[in-house]
PDB file of C-alpha atoms in Angstrom:
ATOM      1  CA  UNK A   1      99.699 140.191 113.171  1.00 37.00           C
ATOM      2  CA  UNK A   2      97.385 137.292 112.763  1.00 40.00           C
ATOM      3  CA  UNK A   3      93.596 138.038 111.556  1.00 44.00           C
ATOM      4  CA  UNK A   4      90.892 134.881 112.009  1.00 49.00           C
ATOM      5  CA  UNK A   5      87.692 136.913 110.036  1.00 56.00           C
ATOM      6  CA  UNK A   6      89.346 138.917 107.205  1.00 58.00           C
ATOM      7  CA  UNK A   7      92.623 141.418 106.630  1.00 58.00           C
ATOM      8  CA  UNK A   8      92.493 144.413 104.620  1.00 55.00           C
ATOM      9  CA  UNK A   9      95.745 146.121 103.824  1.00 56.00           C
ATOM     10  CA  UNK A  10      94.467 148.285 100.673  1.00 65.00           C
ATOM     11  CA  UNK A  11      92.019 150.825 100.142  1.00 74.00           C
ATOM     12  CA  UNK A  12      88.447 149.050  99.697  1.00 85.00           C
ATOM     13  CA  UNK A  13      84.987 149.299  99.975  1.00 90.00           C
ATOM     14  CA  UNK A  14      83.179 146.233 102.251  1.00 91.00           C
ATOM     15  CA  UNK A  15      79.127 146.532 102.003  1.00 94.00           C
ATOM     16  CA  UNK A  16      76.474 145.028 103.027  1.00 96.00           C
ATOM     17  CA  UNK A  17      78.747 142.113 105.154  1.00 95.00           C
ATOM     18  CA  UNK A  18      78.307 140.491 107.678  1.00 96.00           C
ATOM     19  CA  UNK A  19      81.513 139.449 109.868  1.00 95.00           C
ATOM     20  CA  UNK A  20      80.188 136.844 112.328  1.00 96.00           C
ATOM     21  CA  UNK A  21      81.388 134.666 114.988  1.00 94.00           C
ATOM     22  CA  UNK A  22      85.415 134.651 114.650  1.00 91.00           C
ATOM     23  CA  UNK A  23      87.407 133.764 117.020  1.00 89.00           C
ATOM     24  CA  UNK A  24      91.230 135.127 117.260  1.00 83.00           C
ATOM     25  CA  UNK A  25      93.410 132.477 119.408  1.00 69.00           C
ATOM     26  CA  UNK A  26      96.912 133.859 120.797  1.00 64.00           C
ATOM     27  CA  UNK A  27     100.202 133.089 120.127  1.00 60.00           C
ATOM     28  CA  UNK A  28     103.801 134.414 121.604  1.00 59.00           C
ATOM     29  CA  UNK A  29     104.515 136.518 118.513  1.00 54.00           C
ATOM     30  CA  UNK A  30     101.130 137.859 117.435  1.00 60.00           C
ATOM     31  CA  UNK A  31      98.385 139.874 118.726  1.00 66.00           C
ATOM     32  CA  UNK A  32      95.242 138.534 117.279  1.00 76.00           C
ATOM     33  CA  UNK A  33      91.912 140.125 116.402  1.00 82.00           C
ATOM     34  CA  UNK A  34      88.457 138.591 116.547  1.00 87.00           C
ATOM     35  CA  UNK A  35      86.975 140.138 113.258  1.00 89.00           C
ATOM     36  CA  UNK A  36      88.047 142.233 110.917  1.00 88.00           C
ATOM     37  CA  UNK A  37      91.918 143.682 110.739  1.00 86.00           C
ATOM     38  CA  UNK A  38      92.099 146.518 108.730  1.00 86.00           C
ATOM     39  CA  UNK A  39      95.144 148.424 107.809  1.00 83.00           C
ATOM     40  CA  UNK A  40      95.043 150.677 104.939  1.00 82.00           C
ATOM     41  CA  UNK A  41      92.060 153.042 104.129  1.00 87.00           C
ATOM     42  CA  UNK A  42      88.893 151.376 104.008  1.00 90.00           C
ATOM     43  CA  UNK A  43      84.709 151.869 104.065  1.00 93.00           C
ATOM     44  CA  UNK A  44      82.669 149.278 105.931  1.00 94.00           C
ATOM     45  CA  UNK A  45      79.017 150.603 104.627  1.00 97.00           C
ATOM     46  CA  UNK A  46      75.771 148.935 105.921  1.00 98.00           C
ATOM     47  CA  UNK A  47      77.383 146.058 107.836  1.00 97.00           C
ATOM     48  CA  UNK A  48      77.017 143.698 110.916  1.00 97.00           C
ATOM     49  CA  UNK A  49      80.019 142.903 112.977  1.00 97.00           C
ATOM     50  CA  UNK A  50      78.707 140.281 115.208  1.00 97.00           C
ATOM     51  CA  UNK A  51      79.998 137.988 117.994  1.00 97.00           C
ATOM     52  CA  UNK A  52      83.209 137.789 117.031  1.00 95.00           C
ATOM     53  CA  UNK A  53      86.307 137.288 120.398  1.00 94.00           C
ATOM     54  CA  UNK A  54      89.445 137.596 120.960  1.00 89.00           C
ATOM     55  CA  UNK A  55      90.428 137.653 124.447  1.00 76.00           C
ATOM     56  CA  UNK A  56      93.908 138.037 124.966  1.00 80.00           C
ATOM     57  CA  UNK A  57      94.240 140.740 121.061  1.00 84.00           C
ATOM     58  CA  UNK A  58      92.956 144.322 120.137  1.00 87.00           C
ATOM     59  CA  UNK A  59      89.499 144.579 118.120  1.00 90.00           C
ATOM     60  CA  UNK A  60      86.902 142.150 119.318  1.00 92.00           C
ATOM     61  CA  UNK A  61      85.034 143.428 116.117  1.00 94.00           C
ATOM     62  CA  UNK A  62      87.468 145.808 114.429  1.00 93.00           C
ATOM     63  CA  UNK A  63      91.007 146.011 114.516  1.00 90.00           C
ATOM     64  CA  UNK A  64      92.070 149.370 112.870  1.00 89.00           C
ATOM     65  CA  UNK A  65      95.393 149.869 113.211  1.00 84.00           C
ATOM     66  CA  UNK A  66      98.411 152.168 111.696  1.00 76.00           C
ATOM     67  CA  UNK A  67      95.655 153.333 108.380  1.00 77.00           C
ATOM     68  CA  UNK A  68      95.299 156.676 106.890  1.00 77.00           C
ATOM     69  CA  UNK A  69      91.836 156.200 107.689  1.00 84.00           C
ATOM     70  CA  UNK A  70      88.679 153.813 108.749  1.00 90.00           C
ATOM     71  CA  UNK A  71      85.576 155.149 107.537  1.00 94.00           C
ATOM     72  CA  UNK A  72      82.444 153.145 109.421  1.00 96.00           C
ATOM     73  CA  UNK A  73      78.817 154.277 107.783  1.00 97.00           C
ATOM     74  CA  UNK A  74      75.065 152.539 108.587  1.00 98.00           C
ATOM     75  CA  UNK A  75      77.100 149.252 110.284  1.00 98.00           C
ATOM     76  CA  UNK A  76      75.983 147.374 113.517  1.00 98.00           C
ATOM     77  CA  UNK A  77      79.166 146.410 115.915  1.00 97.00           C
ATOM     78  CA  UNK A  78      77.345 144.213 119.214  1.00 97.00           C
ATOM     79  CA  UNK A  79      77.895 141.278 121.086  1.00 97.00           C
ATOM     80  CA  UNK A  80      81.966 140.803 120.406  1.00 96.00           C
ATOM     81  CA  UNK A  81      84.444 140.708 123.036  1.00 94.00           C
ATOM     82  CA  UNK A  82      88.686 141.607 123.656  1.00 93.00           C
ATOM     83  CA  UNK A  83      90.900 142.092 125.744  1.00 90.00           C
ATOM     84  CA  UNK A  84      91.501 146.064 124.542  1.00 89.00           C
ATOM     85  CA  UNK A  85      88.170 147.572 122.333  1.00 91.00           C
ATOM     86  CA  UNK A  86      85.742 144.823 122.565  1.00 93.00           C
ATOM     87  CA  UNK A  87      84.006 146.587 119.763  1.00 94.00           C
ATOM     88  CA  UNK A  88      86.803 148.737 117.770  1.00 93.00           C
ATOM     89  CA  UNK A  89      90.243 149.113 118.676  1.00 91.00           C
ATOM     90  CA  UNK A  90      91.800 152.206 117.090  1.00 88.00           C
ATOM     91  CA  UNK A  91      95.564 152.172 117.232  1.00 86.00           C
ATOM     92  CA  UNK A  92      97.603 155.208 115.194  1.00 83.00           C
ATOM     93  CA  UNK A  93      94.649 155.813 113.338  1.00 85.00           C
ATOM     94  CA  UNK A  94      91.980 157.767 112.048  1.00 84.00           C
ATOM     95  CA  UNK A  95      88.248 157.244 111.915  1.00 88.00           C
ATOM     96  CA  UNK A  96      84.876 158.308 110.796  1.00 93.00           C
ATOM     97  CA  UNK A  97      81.565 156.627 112.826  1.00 95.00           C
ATOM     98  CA  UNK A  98      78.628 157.852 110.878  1.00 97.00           C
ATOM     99  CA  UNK A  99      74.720 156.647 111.433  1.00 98.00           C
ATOM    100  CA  UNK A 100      76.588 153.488 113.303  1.00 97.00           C
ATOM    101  CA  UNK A 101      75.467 151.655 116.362  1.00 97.00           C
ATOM    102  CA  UNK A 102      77.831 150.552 118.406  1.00 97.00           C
ATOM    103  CA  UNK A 103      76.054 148.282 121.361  1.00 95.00           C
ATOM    104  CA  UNK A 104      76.905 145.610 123.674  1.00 96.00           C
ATOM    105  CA  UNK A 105      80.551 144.496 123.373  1.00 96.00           C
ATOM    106  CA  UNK A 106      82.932 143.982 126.310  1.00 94.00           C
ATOM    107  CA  UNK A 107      86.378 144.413 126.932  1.00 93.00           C
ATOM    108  CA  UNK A 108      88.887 144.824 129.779  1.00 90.00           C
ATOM    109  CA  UNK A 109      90.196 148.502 128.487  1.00 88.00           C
ATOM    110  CA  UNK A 110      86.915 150.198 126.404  1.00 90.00           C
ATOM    111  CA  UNK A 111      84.392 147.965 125.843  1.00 92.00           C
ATOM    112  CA  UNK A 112      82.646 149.814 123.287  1.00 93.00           C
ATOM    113  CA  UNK A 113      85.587 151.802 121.356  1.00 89.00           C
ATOM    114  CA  UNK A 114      89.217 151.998 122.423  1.00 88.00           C
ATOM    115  CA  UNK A 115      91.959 154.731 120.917  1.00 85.00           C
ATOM    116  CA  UNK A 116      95.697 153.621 121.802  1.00 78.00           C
ATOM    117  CA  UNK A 117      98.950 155.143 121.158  1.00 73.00           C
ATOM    118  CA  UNK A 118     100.085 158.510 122.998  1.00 67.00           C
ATOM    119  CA  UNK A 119     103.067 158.956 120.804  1.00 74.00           C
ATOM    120  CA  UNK A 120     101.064 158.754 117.690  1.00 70.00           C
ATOM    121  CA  UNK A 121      97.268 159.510 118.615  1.00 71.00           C
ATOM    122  CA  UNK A 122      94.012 157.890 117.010  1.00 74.00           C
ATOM    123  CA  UNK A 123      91.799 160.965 115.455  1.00 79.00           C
ATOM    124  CA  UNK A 124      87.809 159.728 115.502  1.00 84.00           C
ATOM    125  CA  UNK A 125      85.056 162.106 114.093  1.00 91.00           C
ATOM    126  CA  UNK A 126      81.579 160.542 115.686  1.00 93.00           C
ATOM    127  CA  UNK A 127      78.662 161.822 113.529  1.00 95.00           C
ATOM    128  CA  UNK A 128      74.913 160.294 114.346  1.00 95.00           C
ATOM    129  CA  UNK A 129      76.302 157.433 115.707  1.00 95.00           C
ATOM    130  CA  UNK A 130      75.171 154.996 118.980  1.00 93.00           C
ATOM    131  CA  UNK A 131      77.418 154.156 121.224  1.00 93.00           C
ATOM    132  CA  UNK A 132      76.983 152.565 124.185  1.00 88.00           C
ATOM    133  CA  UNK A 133      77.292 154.437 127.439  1.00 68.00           C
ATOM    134  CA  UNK A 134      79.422 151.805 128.903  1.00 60.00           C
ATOM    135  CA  UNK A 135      82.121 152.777 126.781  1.00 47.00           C
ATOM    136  CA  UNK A 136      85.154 153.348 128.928  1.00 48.00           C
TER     137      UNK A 136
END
């Protein structure tokens, strides 16, 4: 897995960031994501995910992938771009969207939010949230 913005693999707290303009290039043994990779229980609280790509990876904004748990409160994900969830790619993982807007991204498979994995399903709780209604 390569990350261009930031990698989290331990539980943390990220507030009041902003994760701007990344872009994730491809390789043959990687699947890249635009901003931030996260894979361990985390918080983003009062943040902007912004114009961040990745067109050929998962997670133009947010890759969340294999965690116990991805807990998004008061954050902004718009304008970022992949080739699966152009805003948040969920993949064998659970999440929480409170008071969260997310608006504008674009994607070939959900361009808002994407959950992957049959064999090992992503749980999502959506609570006051925006979303928008382009979302595949």
């Amino acid at each position: 897995m390569t990350a261009v913005g930031s990698e989290v693999v331990n539980p943390i707290l990220i507030e009041r960031c902003v994760i701007v303009g990344n872009h994730g290039a491809t390789n043959d043994t990687s699947t890249t994501v635009g901003g931030a990779n996260i894979q361990s229980s985390a918080t983003l609280s009062n943040c902007l995910v912004i114009n961040n790509e990745t067109y050929d990876g998962w997670g133009g904004g947010i890759l969340c992938m294999v965690s116990d748990g991805l807990e998004i409160n008061s954050c902004t994900v718009s304008g970022n771009a992949a080739q699966s969830g152009g805003g948040i790619n969920f993949w064998q993982s659970a999440g929480v969207l409170l008071n969260t807007v997310i608006w504008g991204n674009d994607a070939y498979y959900g361009s808002a939010l994407a959950l992957w994995d049959a064999d090992f399903p992503s749980d999502m709780t959506v609570s006051y949230s925006n979303i928008d209604s382009a979302a595949d």
